[in-house]
Amino acid sequence: MRESNGIVVLPEHGEKALDGDSRTGGAPSPQVQLSIVVTVFSETFSIRETVAILSGRDRGYIKEIILLVSPRASDATFTICRECAEKDPRVRILVQKNNPGVGWAYREGMQAATGNYVALMAADLETEPAAVDRMVEKILQTGCDGVIANRWLPGGGFTNYDPIKYVLNWVFQAFFRFLFWTKIGDLTFGFKILSKQITDSIDWQGTLHETCIETTIKPIKEGFRLEQIPSVWIGRKEGASVNTFLKNFRYVEMAFKTLLGGSCGIKN
């Protein structure tokens, strides 16, 4: 291993990235060169399925798939990540330096990304890999700065979702959508694509799951143009969520802090 920009990189395949050519035969997209940051904790077969779906639907826009792996991941998880990298040189393996916390993972992934757009998602299949292609299509159609996956739009939805959380989620979305005066209807979903201009210019603060709302509301507050597409949330097939109910209050704290604060910390 070696360190690059404060992130531990596994050798060889972890350092390779193509220039955007698709292994499925599609022509490279000059407008969208996508870095896909996939957070990995304890998943196994879900990693393979996620990478396979992403690669299978690529039309030339995937520049790299960054598997951002927790240092506490199992040997089996690391083995599967290496297998994915061996099969596709666009796959990079980064070991999370600041741990624990998905917020740290997102921040390290955004920093390491080399494309002009960055997708943020998880390896547990709760985020729908096939939706990435629809997000890219929305960027190509509108020229927007980012696309948010929305579980509340027609065509989206929830599967195996706790009924109480479902109601609370709806109330939260309606309340803060009004306060931020935005058309984006799923502010707490961490699944999205942001331009590199967004990821590089905002001073991100989230360390845990509050990063999911931070990476939507801060770009909204700073005036970036965001679009949305429907997506289905499906309860994970393996592993257990580490986002406890009490941690959800961090979403509320982040929302009010962003709403009532001044600048979101735009970098010079």
Coordinates of C-alpha atoms in Angstrom, one line a residue:
M1 CA 0.0 0.0 0.0
R2 CA 0.9 3.6 -0.3
E3 CA -0.7 6.9 0.6
S4 CA -2.0 9.4 -2.0
N5 CA -3.6 12.7 -0.9
G6 CA -4.1 11.2 2.6
I7 CA -5.8 8.1 1.3
V8 CA -4.4 4.6 1.3
V9 CA -4.4 3.0 -2.1
L10 CA -4.1 -0.7 -2.8
P11 CA -1.4 -1.3 -5.4
E12 CA -1.7 -1.7 -9.2
H13 CA -5.4 -1.9 -10.0
G14 CA -6.2 0.6 -7.3
E15 CA -4.2 3.2 -9.2
K16 CA -5.5 2.7 -12.7
A17 CA -8.3 4.7 -14.4
L18 CA -9.3 4.7 -18.1
D19 CA -9.9 7.8 -20.1
G20 CA -13.6 7.1 -20.3
D21 CA -13.8 4.3 -22.9
S22 CA -16.6 1.9 -22.1
R23 CA -15.9 -1.8 -22.0
T24 CA -19.4 -2.3 -23.4
G25 CA -18.4 -0.6 -26.7
G26 CA -20.0 2.8 -26.3
A27 CA -18.3 5.9 -27.5
P28 CA -16.7 8.0 -24.7
S29 CA -18.9 10.9 -23.5
P30 CA -17.0 14.3 -23.7
Q31 CA -19.6 16.0 -21.6
V32 CA -19.7 13.5 -18.7
Q33 CA -16.7 11.8 -17.4
L34 CA -18.0 10.1 -14.3
S35 CA -16.2 9.1 -11.1
I36 CA -18.5 6.7 -9.1
V37 CA -17.7 6.6 -5.4
V38 CA -19.1 3.4 -3.9
T39 CA -18.9 3.2 -0.1
V40 CA -18.1 -0.4 1.1
F41 CA -18.4 -1.6 4.7
S42 CA -19.1 -5.3 5.1
E43 CA -20.7 -6.2 1.7
T44 CA -19.7 -9.2 -0.4
F45 CA -21.9 -10.3 -3.3
S46 CA -23.6 -6.9 -3.4
I47 CA -20.2 -5.4 -4.5
R48 CA -20.0 -7.6 -7.5
E49 CA -23.6 -6.9 -8.4
T50 CA -23.2 -3.2 -8.1
V51 CA -20.1 -3.0 -10.2
A52 CA -21.6 -5.4 -12.8
I53 CA -24.8 -3.3 -13.2
L54 CA -22.8 0.0 -13.4
S55 CA -20.5 -1.4 -16.1
G56 CA -23.3 -3.2 -18.0
R57 CA -25.2 0.1 -18.5
D58 CA -22.2 2.3 -19.2
R59 CA -22.4 4.2 -22.5
G60 CA -18.9 5.5 -22.3
Y61 CA -19.2 8.0 -19.4
I62 CA -17.7 5.9 -16.6
K63 CA -14.1 7.1 -16.0
E64 CA -13.6 5.2 -12.8
I65 CA -15.4 3.3 -10.1
I66 CA -13.9 4.1 -6.7
L67 CA -14.6 1.4 -4.1
L68 CA -14.1 3.4 -0.8
V69 CA -13.6 0.6 1.7
S70 CA -13.8 0.8 5.5
P71 CA -10.5 -0.3 7.1
R72 CA -12.8 -2.6 9.3
A73 CA -14.0 -4.5 6.3
S74 CA -13.6 -8.3 6.3
D75 CA -11.0 -10.1 4.3
A76 CA -13.8 -11.5 2.1
T77 CA -14.8 -7.9 1.3
F78 CA -11.3 -6.9 0.3
T79 CA -10.9 -10.0 -1.8
I80 CA -14.0 -9.3 -3.8
C81 CA -13.0 -5.7 -4.3
R82 CA -9.6 -6.8 -5.6
E83 CA -11.4 -9.3 -7.9
C84 CA -13.5 -6.4 -9.3
A85 CA -10.4 -4.3 -9.9
E86 CA -8.6 -7.2 -11.7
K87 CA -11.6 -7.6 -14.1
D88 CA -12.0 -3.9 -14.8
P89 CA -9.1 -1.5 -14.8
R90 CA -11.5 1.4 -14.2
V91 CA -12.1 0.1 -10.6
R92 CA -9.9 1.7 -8.0
I93 CA -9.7 0.6 -4.4
L94 CA -9.3 3.2 -1.7
V95 CA -9.2 2.4 2.0
Q96 CA -11.0 5.0 4.2
K97 CA -8.5 6.9 6.3
N98 CA -10.8 8.7 8.6
N99 CA -13.1 6.2 10.2
P100 CA -15.8 5.4 11.1
G101 CA -18.4 7.4 9.2
V102 CA -19.9 7.5 5.7
G103 CA -19.4 11.3 5.7
W104 CA -15.7 10.8 5.8
A105 CA -16.0 8.2 3.1
Y106 CA -17.9 10.6 0.8
R107 CA -15.4 13.4 1.5
E108 CA -12.4 11.2 0.7
G109 CA -14.1 9.8 -2.4
M110 CA -15.0 13.3 -3.7
Q111 CA -11.4 14.4 -3.1
A112 CA -9.9 11.4 -4.9
A113 CA -12.3 11.6 -7.9
T114 CA -10.8 12.6 -11.2
G115 CA -13.9 12.9 -13.4
N116 CA -15.9 16.1 -14.0
Y117 CA -18.9 14.6 -12.3
V118 CA -19.0 12.4 -9.1
A119 CA -21.6 9.8 -8.3
L120 CA -22.2 9.0 -4.6
M121 CA -23.7 5.6 -3.7
A122 CA -23.3 2.5 -1.5
A123 CA -22.4 -1.1 -2.2
D124 CA -25.3 -2.6 -0.3
L125 CA -27.8 -2.2 -3.2
E126 CA -30.0 0.1 -1.2
T127 CA -29.0 2.7 -3.8
E128 CA -30.1 1.5 -7.2
P129 CA -27.1 1.1 -9.5
A130 CA -29.2 1.2 -12.7
A131 CA -30.4 4.7 -11.8
V132 CA -26.9 6.1 -12.4
D133 CA -27.5 5.8 -16.2
R134 CA -30.7 7.7 -15.9
M135 CA -28.9 10.4 -13.9
V136 CA -26.3 10.8 -16.6
E137 CA -29.1 11.1 -19.2
K138 CA -30.6 13.9 -17.2
I139 CA -27.3 15.7 -17.1
L140 CA -26.9 15.3 -20.9
Q141 CA -30.5 16.6 -21.4
T142 CA -30.4 19.6 -19.1
G143 CA -26.7 20.5 -18.6
C144 CA -27.4 20.7 -14.8
D145 CA -24.8 20.7 -12.0
G146 CA -26.1 17.6 -10.3
V147 CA -28.9 15.0 -10.1
I148 CA -30.6 13.8 -7.0
A149 CA -32.3 10.3 -6.7
N150 CA -35.8 10.8 -5.4
R151 CA -37.7 8.0 -3.8
W152 CA -40.9 10.0 -3.7
L153 CA -41.3 10.7 -7.4
P154 CA -43.6 8.5 -9.5
G155 CA -41.5 5.5 -10.5
G156 CA -39.5 5.6 -7.3
G157 CA -40.4 4.1 -3.9
F158 CA -39.4 2.1 -0.9
T159 CA -39.1 -1.6 -0.4
N160 CA -38.8 -3.2 3.1
Y161 CA -38.8 0.2 4.7
D162 CA -39.8 0.8 8.3
P163 CA -43.4 2.2 8.3
I164 CA -42.7 4.7 11.1
K165 CA -39.5 5.9 9.4
Y166 CA -41.6 6.2 6.2
V167 CA -44.0 8.7 7.7
L168 CA -41.3 10.7 9.5
N169 CA -39.3 10.8 6.3
W170 CA -42.3 12.2 4.4
V171 CA -42.9 14.9 7.1
F172 CA -39.2 15.8 7.1
Q173 CA -39.1 16.1 3.3
A174 CA -42.2 18.3 3.1
F175 CA -41.0 20.6 5.9
F176 CA -37.5 21.2 4.7
R177 CA -38.4 21.3 1.1
F178 CA -40.6 24.3 2.0
L179 CA -37.9 26.0 4.1
F180 CA -35.3 25.6 1.4
W181 CA -37.9 26.6 -1.3
T182 CA -36.7 23.8 -3.6
K183 CA -38.3 21.4 -6.1
I184 CA -36.0 18.6 -4.9
G185 CA -38.2 16.3 -3.0
D186 CA -35.8 13.8 -1.4
L187 CA -33.3 15.8 0.6
T188 CA -32.0 13.0 2.8
F189 CA -31.1 10.4 0.2
G190 CA -27.4 10.0 -0.2
F191 CA -27.6 8.7 -3.8
K192 CA -26.8 11.4 -6.3
I193 CA -24.4 12.8 -8.9
L194 CA -22.7 16.2 -8.4
S195 CA -20.4 18.1 -10.6
K196 CA -16.7 18.3 -9.6
Q197 CA -17.2 22.0 -9.3
I198 CA -19.7 21.4 -6.5
T199 CA -17.6 18.7 -4.7
D200 CA -14.4 20.8 -4.9
S201 CA -15.9 24.2 -4.0
I202 CA -17.9 23.4 -0.8
D203 CA -16.4 22.9 2.6
W204 CA -18.1 19.7 3.7
Q205 CA -18.6 19.1 7.4
G206 CA -20.6 15.9 7.7
T207 CA -18.9 12.8 9.1
L208 CA -21.8 10.4 9.6
H209 CA -25.1 9.9 7.7
E210 CA -25.9 13.7 7.9
T211 CA -23.6 13.9 4.8
C212 CA -26.6 12.5 2.8
I213 CA -28.6 15.7 3.3
E214 CA -25.5 18.0 3.4
T215 CA -24.5 17.0 -0.1
T216 CA -27.9 18.1 -1.4
I217 CA -28.9 21.2 0.6
K218 CA -25.6 23.0 0.5
P219 CA -25.5 23.0 -3.3
I220 CA -29.1 24.2 -3.3
K221 CA -28.2 27.0 -1.0
E222 CA -25.2 28.0 -3.1
G223 CA -27.4 28.3 -6.2
F224 CA -26.2 25.3 -8.1
R225 CA -28.8 23.8 -10.6
L226 CA -30.0 20.4 -9.4
E227 CA -32.4 18.1 -11.2
Q228 CA -33.9 14.8 -9.9
I229 CA -35.0 11.4 -11.2
P230 CA -37.1 8.6 -9.6
S231 CA -35.3 5.8 -7.9
V232 CA -36.3 2.8 -5.7
W233 CA -34.8 2.2 -2.3
I234 CA -34.6 -1.5 -1.5
G235 CA -33.7 -2.8 2.0
R236 CA -30.2 -4.3 2.0
K237 CA -29.7 -8.0 1.3
E238 CA -26.6 -8.3 3.5
G239 CA -25.1 -6.6 6.4
A240 CA -26.7 -4.4 9.0
S241 CA -27.3 -0.6 8.9
V242 CA -25.2 1.4 11.4
N243 CA -27.5 4.4 11.1
T244 CA -29.4 4.2 14.4
F245 CA -32.7 6.1 14.9
L246 CA -31.1 8.7 17.2
K247 CA -28.5 9.5 14.6
N248 CA -31.3 10.7 12.3
F249 CA -31.5 13.9 14.4
R250 CA -28.1 14.8 12.9
Y251 CA -30.0 15.3 9.6
V252 CA -32.2 17.9 11.4
E253 CA -29.2 19.6 12.9
M254 CA -27.4 19.8 9.6
A255 CA -30.5 21.2 7.9
F256 CA -31.0 24.0 10.3
K257 CA -27.3 24.7 10.5
T258 CA -27.2 25.1 6.8
L259 CA -30.4 27.0 6.5
L260 CA -29.6 29.5 9.3
G261 CA -25.9 29.9 8.6
G262 CA -24.2 32.1 6.1
S263 CA -22.1 30.8 3.3
C264 CA -21.6 27.1 3.1
G265 CA -17.8 27.6 3.2
I266 CA -17.1 28.0 -0.5
K267 CA -13.4 27.5 -1.1
N268 CA -11.4 30.1 -2.9

